[in-house]
PDB file of C-alpha atoms in Angstrom:
ATOM      1  CA  UNK A   1      17.181  25.640  34.783  1.00 43.00           C
ATOM      2  CA  UNK A   2      17.910  23.419  37.762  1.00 45.00           C
ATOM      3  CA  UNK A   3      14.982  22.594  40.003  1.00 44.00           C
ATOM      4  CA  UNK A   4      16.016  22.559  43.624  1.00 43.00           C
ATOM      5  CA  UNK A   5      13.946  20.756  46.260  1.00 43.00           C
ATOM      6  CA  UNK A   6      12.759  24.156  47.475  1.00 45.00           C
ATOM      7  CA  UNK A   7      11.613  25.404  44.045  1.00 41.00           C
ATOM      8  CA  UNK A   8      10.091  22.001  43.253  1.00 44.00           C
ATOM      9  CA  UNK A   9       8.093  22.193  46.493  1.00 44.00           C
ATOM     10  CA  UNK A  10       6.904  25.712  45.666  1.00 43.00           C
ATOM     11  CA  UNK A  11       5.870  24.570  42.188  1.00 47.00           C
ATOM     12  CA  UNK A  12       3.722  21.795  43.625  1.00 51.00           C
ATOM     13  CA  UNK A  13       2.280  24.191  46.188  1.00 74.00           C
ATOM     14  CA  UNK A  14       1.254  26.514  43.342  1.00 85.00           C
ATOM     15  CA  UNK A  15      -0.456  23.655  41.533  1.00 90.00           C
ATOM     16  CA  UNK A  16      -2.210  22.537  44.698  1.00 90.00           C
ATOM     17  CA  UNK A  17      -3.387  26.093  45.333  1.00 91.00           C
ATOM     18  CA  UNK A  18      -4.676  26.397  41.759  1.00 94.00           C
ATOM     19  CA  UNK A  19      -6.497  23.067  41.931  1.00 94.00           C
ATOM     20  CA  UNK A  20      -7.976  23.957  45.333  1.00 93.00           C
ATOM     21  CA  UNK A  21      -9.168  27.341  44.017  1.00 94.00           C
ATOM     22  CA  UNK A  22     -10.771  25.651  41.010  1.00 95.00           C
ATOM     23  CA  UNK A  23     -12.535  23.088  43.210  1.00 93.00           C
ATOM     24  CA  UNK A  24     -13.722  25.866  45.518  1.00 91.00           C
ATOM     25  CA  UNK A  25     -15.163  27.708  42.508  1.00 92.00           C
ATOM     26  CA  UNK A  26     -17.011  24.494  41.653  1.00 87.00           C
ATOM     27  CA  UNK A  27     -18.305  23.927  45.214  1.00 79.00           C
ATOM     28  CA  UNK A  28     -21.364  21.715  45.140  1.00 75.00           C
ATOM     29  CA  UNK A  29     -20.308  20.198  41.805  1.00 80.00           C
ATOM     30  CA  UNK A  30     -18.505  16.968  41.067  1.00 82.00           C
ATOM     31  CA  UNK A  31     -15.522  17.118  38.736  1.00 90.00           C
ATOM     32  CA  UNK A  32     -13.233  14.517  37.234  1.00 91.00           C
ATOM     33  CA  UNK A  33      -9.481  14.670  36.728  1.00 95.00           C
ATOM     34  CA  UNK A  34     -10.197  15.215  33.040  1.00 94.00           C
ATOM     35  CA  UNK A  35     -12.427  18.228  33.867  1.00 94.00           C
ATOM     36  CA  UNK A  36      -9.617  19.733  35.953  1.00 96.00           C
ATOM     37  CA  UNK A  37      -6.965  19.153  33.283  1.00 95.00           C
ATOM     38  CA  UNK A  38      -9.203  20.663  30.576  1.00 96.00           C
ATOM     39  CA  UNK A  39      -9.905  23.719  32.738  1.00 96.00           C
ATOM     40  CA  UNK A  40      -6.219  24.492  33.199  1.00 95.00           C
ATOM     41  CA  UNK A  41      -5.415  23.699  29.571  1.00 95.00           C
ATOM     42  CA  UNK A  42      -8.009  26.292  28.483  1.00 95.00           C
ATOM     43  CA  UNK A  43      -6.479  28.825  30.895  1.00 94.00           C
ATOM     44  CA  UNK A  44      -3.065  28.247  29.308  1.00 94.00           C
ATOM     45  CA  UNK A  45      -1.750  26.707  32.543  1.00 92.00           C
ATOM     46  CA  UNK A  46      -1.678  22.983  31.795  1.00 93.00           C
ATOM     47  CA  UNK A  47      -1.180  20.649  34.726  1.00 93.00           C
ATOM     48  CA  UNK A  48      -0.256  17.030  34.081  1.00 93.00           C
ATOM     49  CA  UNK A  49      -2.700  14.246  34.857  1.00 94.00           C
ATOM     50  CA  UNK A  50      -0.320  12.566  37.301  1.00 94.00           C
ATOM     51  CA  UNK A  51       0.178  15.835  39.167  1.00 93.00           C
ATOM     52  CA  UNK A  52      -3.582  16.411  39.363  1.00 95.00           C
ATOM     53  CA  UNK A  53      -4.107  12.917  40.808  1.00 94.00           C
ATOM     54  CA  UNK A  54      -1.271  13.437  43.318  1.00 93.00           C
ATOM     55  CA  UNK A  55      -2.629  16.787  44.479  1.00 94.00           C
ATOM     56  CA  UNK A  56      -6.196  15.455  44.707  1.00 94.00           C
ATOM     57  CA  UNK A  57      -4.983  12.529  46.809  1.00 92.00           C
ATOM     58  CA  UNK A  58      -3.352  15.019  49.187  1.00 91.00           C
ATOM     59  CA  UNK A  59      -6.527  17.124  49.363  1.00 91.00           C
ATOM     60  CA  UNK A  60      -8.624  14.013  50.050  1.00 88.00           C
ATOM     61  CA  UNK A  61      -6.213  12.976  52.831  1.00 88.00           C
ATOM     62  CA  UNK A  62      -6.495  16.487  54.313  1.00 86.00           C
ATOM     63  CA  UNK A  63     -10.299  16.280  54.266  1.00 83.00           C
ATOM     64  CA  UNK A  64     -10.643  19.253  51.907  1.00 85.00           C
ATOM     65  CA  UNK A  65     -11.994  17.154  49.032  1.00 87.00           C
ATOM     66  CA  UNK A  66     -14.175  14.061  48.861  1.00 84.00           C
ATOM     67  CA  UNK A  67     -13.569  11.384  46.254  1.00 85.00           C
ATOM     68  CA  UNK A  68     -16.440   9.338  44.877  1.00 81.00           C
ATOM     69  CA  UNK A  69     -16.091   6.242  42.747  1.00 78.00           C
ATOM     70  CA  UNK A  70     -19.663   5.708  41.653  1.00 69.00           C
ATOM     71  CA  UNK A  71     -19.299   2.599  39.544  1.00 70.00           C
ATOM     72  CA  UNK A  72     -16.746   0.682  37.514  1.00 73.00           C
ATOM     73  CA  UNK A  73     -17.684   2.427  34.264  1.00 74.00           C
ATOM     74  CA  UNK A  74     -17.366   6.010  35.545  1.00 74.00           C
ATOM     75  CA  UNK A  75     -14.333   8.125  36.340  1.00 80.00           C
ATOM     76  CA  UNK A  76     -13.868   9.054  39.971  1.00 84.00           C
ATOM     77  CA  UNK A  77     -15.482  12.352  40.903  1.00 86.00           C
ATOM     78  CA  UNK A  78     -14.023  14.888  43.295  1.00 89.00           C
ATOM     79  CA  UNK A  79     -15.857  17.507  45.273  1.00 85.00           C
ATOM     80  CA  UNK A  80     -14.713  20.396  47.432  1.00 88.00           C
ATOM     81  CA  UNK A  81     -16.160  19.893  50.908  1.00 81.00           C
ATOM     82  CA  UNK A  82     -17.857  22.794  52.605  1.00 65.00           C
ATOM     83  CA  UNK A  83     -20.856  23.138  54.900  1.00 51.00           C
ATOM     84  CA  UNK A  84     -22.940  25.129  52.396  1.00 52.00           C
ATOM     85  CA  UNK A  85     -22.867  22.530  49.628  1.00 47.00           C
ATOM     86  CA  UNK A  86     -21.998  19.230  51.200  1.00 49.00           C
ATOM     87  CA  UNK A  87     -22.640  18.684  54.867  1.00 48.00           C
ATOM     88  CA  UNK A  88     -24.164  20.580  57.734  1.00 44.00           C
ATOM     89  CA  UNK A  89     -21.680  18.980  60.106  1.00 48.00           C
ATOM     90  CA  UNK A  90     -24.352  16.687  61.523  1.00 47.00           C
ATOM     91  CA  UNK A  91     -25.995  14.997  58.534  1.00 55.00           C
ATOM     92  CA  UNK A  92     -23.885  13.379  55.834  1.00 71.00           C
ATOM     93  CA  UNK A  93     -24.441  14.146  52.200  1.00 74.00           C
ATOM     94  CA  UNK A  94     -25.520  11.204  50.079  1.00 81.00           C
ATOM     95  CA  UNK A  95     -25.813  11.021  46.343  1.00 82.00           C
ATOM     96  CA  UNK A  96     -28.395   9.885  43.831  1.00 86.00           C
ATOM     97  CA  UNK A  97     -27.163   9.036  40.335  1.00 84.00           C
ATOM     98  CA  UNK A  98     -29.521   8.958  37.377  1.00 87.00           C
ATOM     99  CA  UNK A  99     -29.151   5.764  35.360  1.00 86.00           C
ATOM    100  CA  UNK A 100     -30.163   7.605  32.169  1.00 87.00           C
ATOM    101  CA  UNK A 101     -28.316  10.919  32.080  1.00 85.00           C
ATOM    102  CA  UNK A 102     -25.692  10.371  34.779  1.00 80.00           C
ATOM    103  CA  UNK A 103     -26.827  13.408  36.782  1.00 81.00           C
ATOM    104  CA  UNK A 104     -25.554  13.354  40.363  1.00 79.00           C
ATOM    105  CA  UNK A 105     -27.840  14.827  43.014  1.00 82.00           C
ATOM    106  CA  UNK A 106     -26.881  15.760  46.575  1.00 78.00           C
ATOM    107  CA  UNK A 107     -29.178  14.312  49.179  1.00 80.00           C
ATOM    108  CA  UNK A 108     -29.373  15.439  52.813  1.00 77.00           C
ATOM    109  CA  UNK A 109     -31.843  13.222  54.618  1.00 83.00           C
ATOM    110  CA  UNK A 110     -32.167  12.532  58.325  1.00 85.00           C
ATOM    111  CA  UNK A 111     -34.179   9.377  57.584  1.00 89.00           C
ATOM    112  CA  UNK A 112     -31.160   7.875  55.832  1.00 89.00           C
ATOM    113  CA  UNK A 113     -29.092   8.734  58.907  1.00 88.00           C
ATOM    114  CA  UNK A 114     -31.627   6.844  61.025  1.00 91.00           C
ATOM    115  CA  UNK A 115     -31.518   3.874  58.644  1.00 91.00           C
ATOM    116  CA  UNK A 116     -27.716   3.788  58.867  1.00 91.00           C
ATOM    117  CA  UNK A 117     -27.903   3.849  62.678  1.00 92.00           C
ATOM    118  CA  UNK A 118     -30.468   1.030  62.584  1.00 95.00           C
ATOM    119  CA  UNK A 119     -28.300  -1.108  60.298  1.00 94.00           C
ATOM    120  CA  UNK A 120     -25.294  -0.626  62.557  1.00 95.00           C
ATOM    121  CA  UNK A 121     -27.167  -1.281  65.814  1.00 96.00           C
ATOM    122  CA  UNK A 122     -29.448  -4.100  64.701  1.00 97.00           C
ATOM    123  CA  UNK A 123     -27.426  -5.755  61.956  1.00 96.00           C
ATOM    124  CA  UNK A 124     -23.837  -5.132  63.123  1.00 96.00           C
ATOM    125  CA  UNK A 125     -22.821  -3.512  59.841  1.00 96.00           C
ATOM    126  CA  UNK A 126     -21.185  -0.105  59.505  1.00 93.00           C
ATOM    127  CA  UNK A 127     -21.954   1.772  56.287  1.00 88.00           C
ATOM    128  CA  UNK A 128     -19.419   4.152  54.765  1.00 81.00           C
ATOM    129  CA  UNK A 129     -21.511   7.234  53.884  1.00 76.00           C
ATOM    130  CA  UNK A 130     -18.870   8.519  51.453  1.00 70.00           C
ATOM    131  CA  UNK A 131     -19.415   5.473  49.271  1.00 73.00           C
ATOM    132  CA  UNK A 132     -23.194   5.427  49.445  1.00 79.00           C
ATOM    133  CA  UNK A 133     -24.923   6.168  46.146  1.00 83.00           C
ATOM    134  CA  UNK A 134     -28.565   5.564  45.263  1.00 88.00           C
ATOM    135  CA  UNK A 135     -29.264   4.699  41.643  1.00 89.00           C
ATOM    136  CA  UNK A 136     -32.508   5.454  39.840  1.00 91.00           C
ATOM    137  CA  UNK A 137     -34.030   8.006  37.497  1.00 93.00           C
ATOM    138  CA  UNK A 138     -34.068  11.790  38.001  1.00 90.00           C
ATOM    139  CA  UNK A 139     -37.155  13.984  37.488  1.00 91.00           C
ATOM    140  CA  UNK A 140     -35.883  15.166  34.097  1.00 89.00           C
ATOM    141  CA  UNK A 141     -35.678  11.582  32.814  1.00 91.00           C
ATOM    142  CA  UNK A 142     -38.795  10.101  34.478  1.00 88.00           C
ATOM    143  CA  UNK A 143     -41.153  10.870  31.591  1.00 78.00           C
ATOM    144  CA  UNK A 144     -38.635   9.652  29.032  1.00 73.00           C
ATOM    145  CA  UNK A 145     -38.165   6.314  30.764  1.00 58.00           C
ATOM    146  CA  UNK A 146     -41.908   5.748  31.180  1.00 55.00           C
ATOM    147  CA  UNK A 147     -42.524   6.619  27.511  1.00 51.00           C
ATOM    148  CA  UNK A 148     -39.920   4.058  26.415  1.00 53.00           C
ATOM    149  CA  UNK A 149     -41.595   1.212  28.296  1.00 50.00           C
ATOM    150  CA  UNK A 150     -39.066   1.138  31.144  1.00 52.00           C
ATOM    151  CA  UNK A 151     -39.683   2.403  34.648  1.00 52.00           C
ATOM    152  CA  UNK A 152     -42.931   4.238  35.211  1.00 47.00           C
ATOM    153  CA  UNK A 153     -43.921   7.086  37.488  1.00 45.00           C
ATOM    154  CA  UNK A 154     -46.120   4.783  39.566  1.00 40.00           C
TER     155      UNK A 154
END
């Protein structure tokens, strides 16, 4: 079978639509490229890793998906952007990552917005809210960390 530019374009459009639908079904969750590839493999519709990255890059550029690179040891996470799970259109969504279990928590906080404004106005530094992640310990892990002689609940 010969793939013409038109059929090739339609094929990519199908993949983009499938990836977008999957991300929409996972709204409010963060997924990796590996998660996406595994999902489609299980459905019997495998999509190549390179294609997934290419389509995600397009969705990020379109503003449909946010990409988060939390640290050098973690895979990038992607998240479908909608007002119910991510932003209210006024306040950005920040993230807290648990150092123990890796849990990622969405954080909407007007006080952080005020802090960002203060840093920009008084310290001449503009913070990129899409790259802002707070590290610490989640509620589920607090007791475990304190019991092991690490951080305490104090």
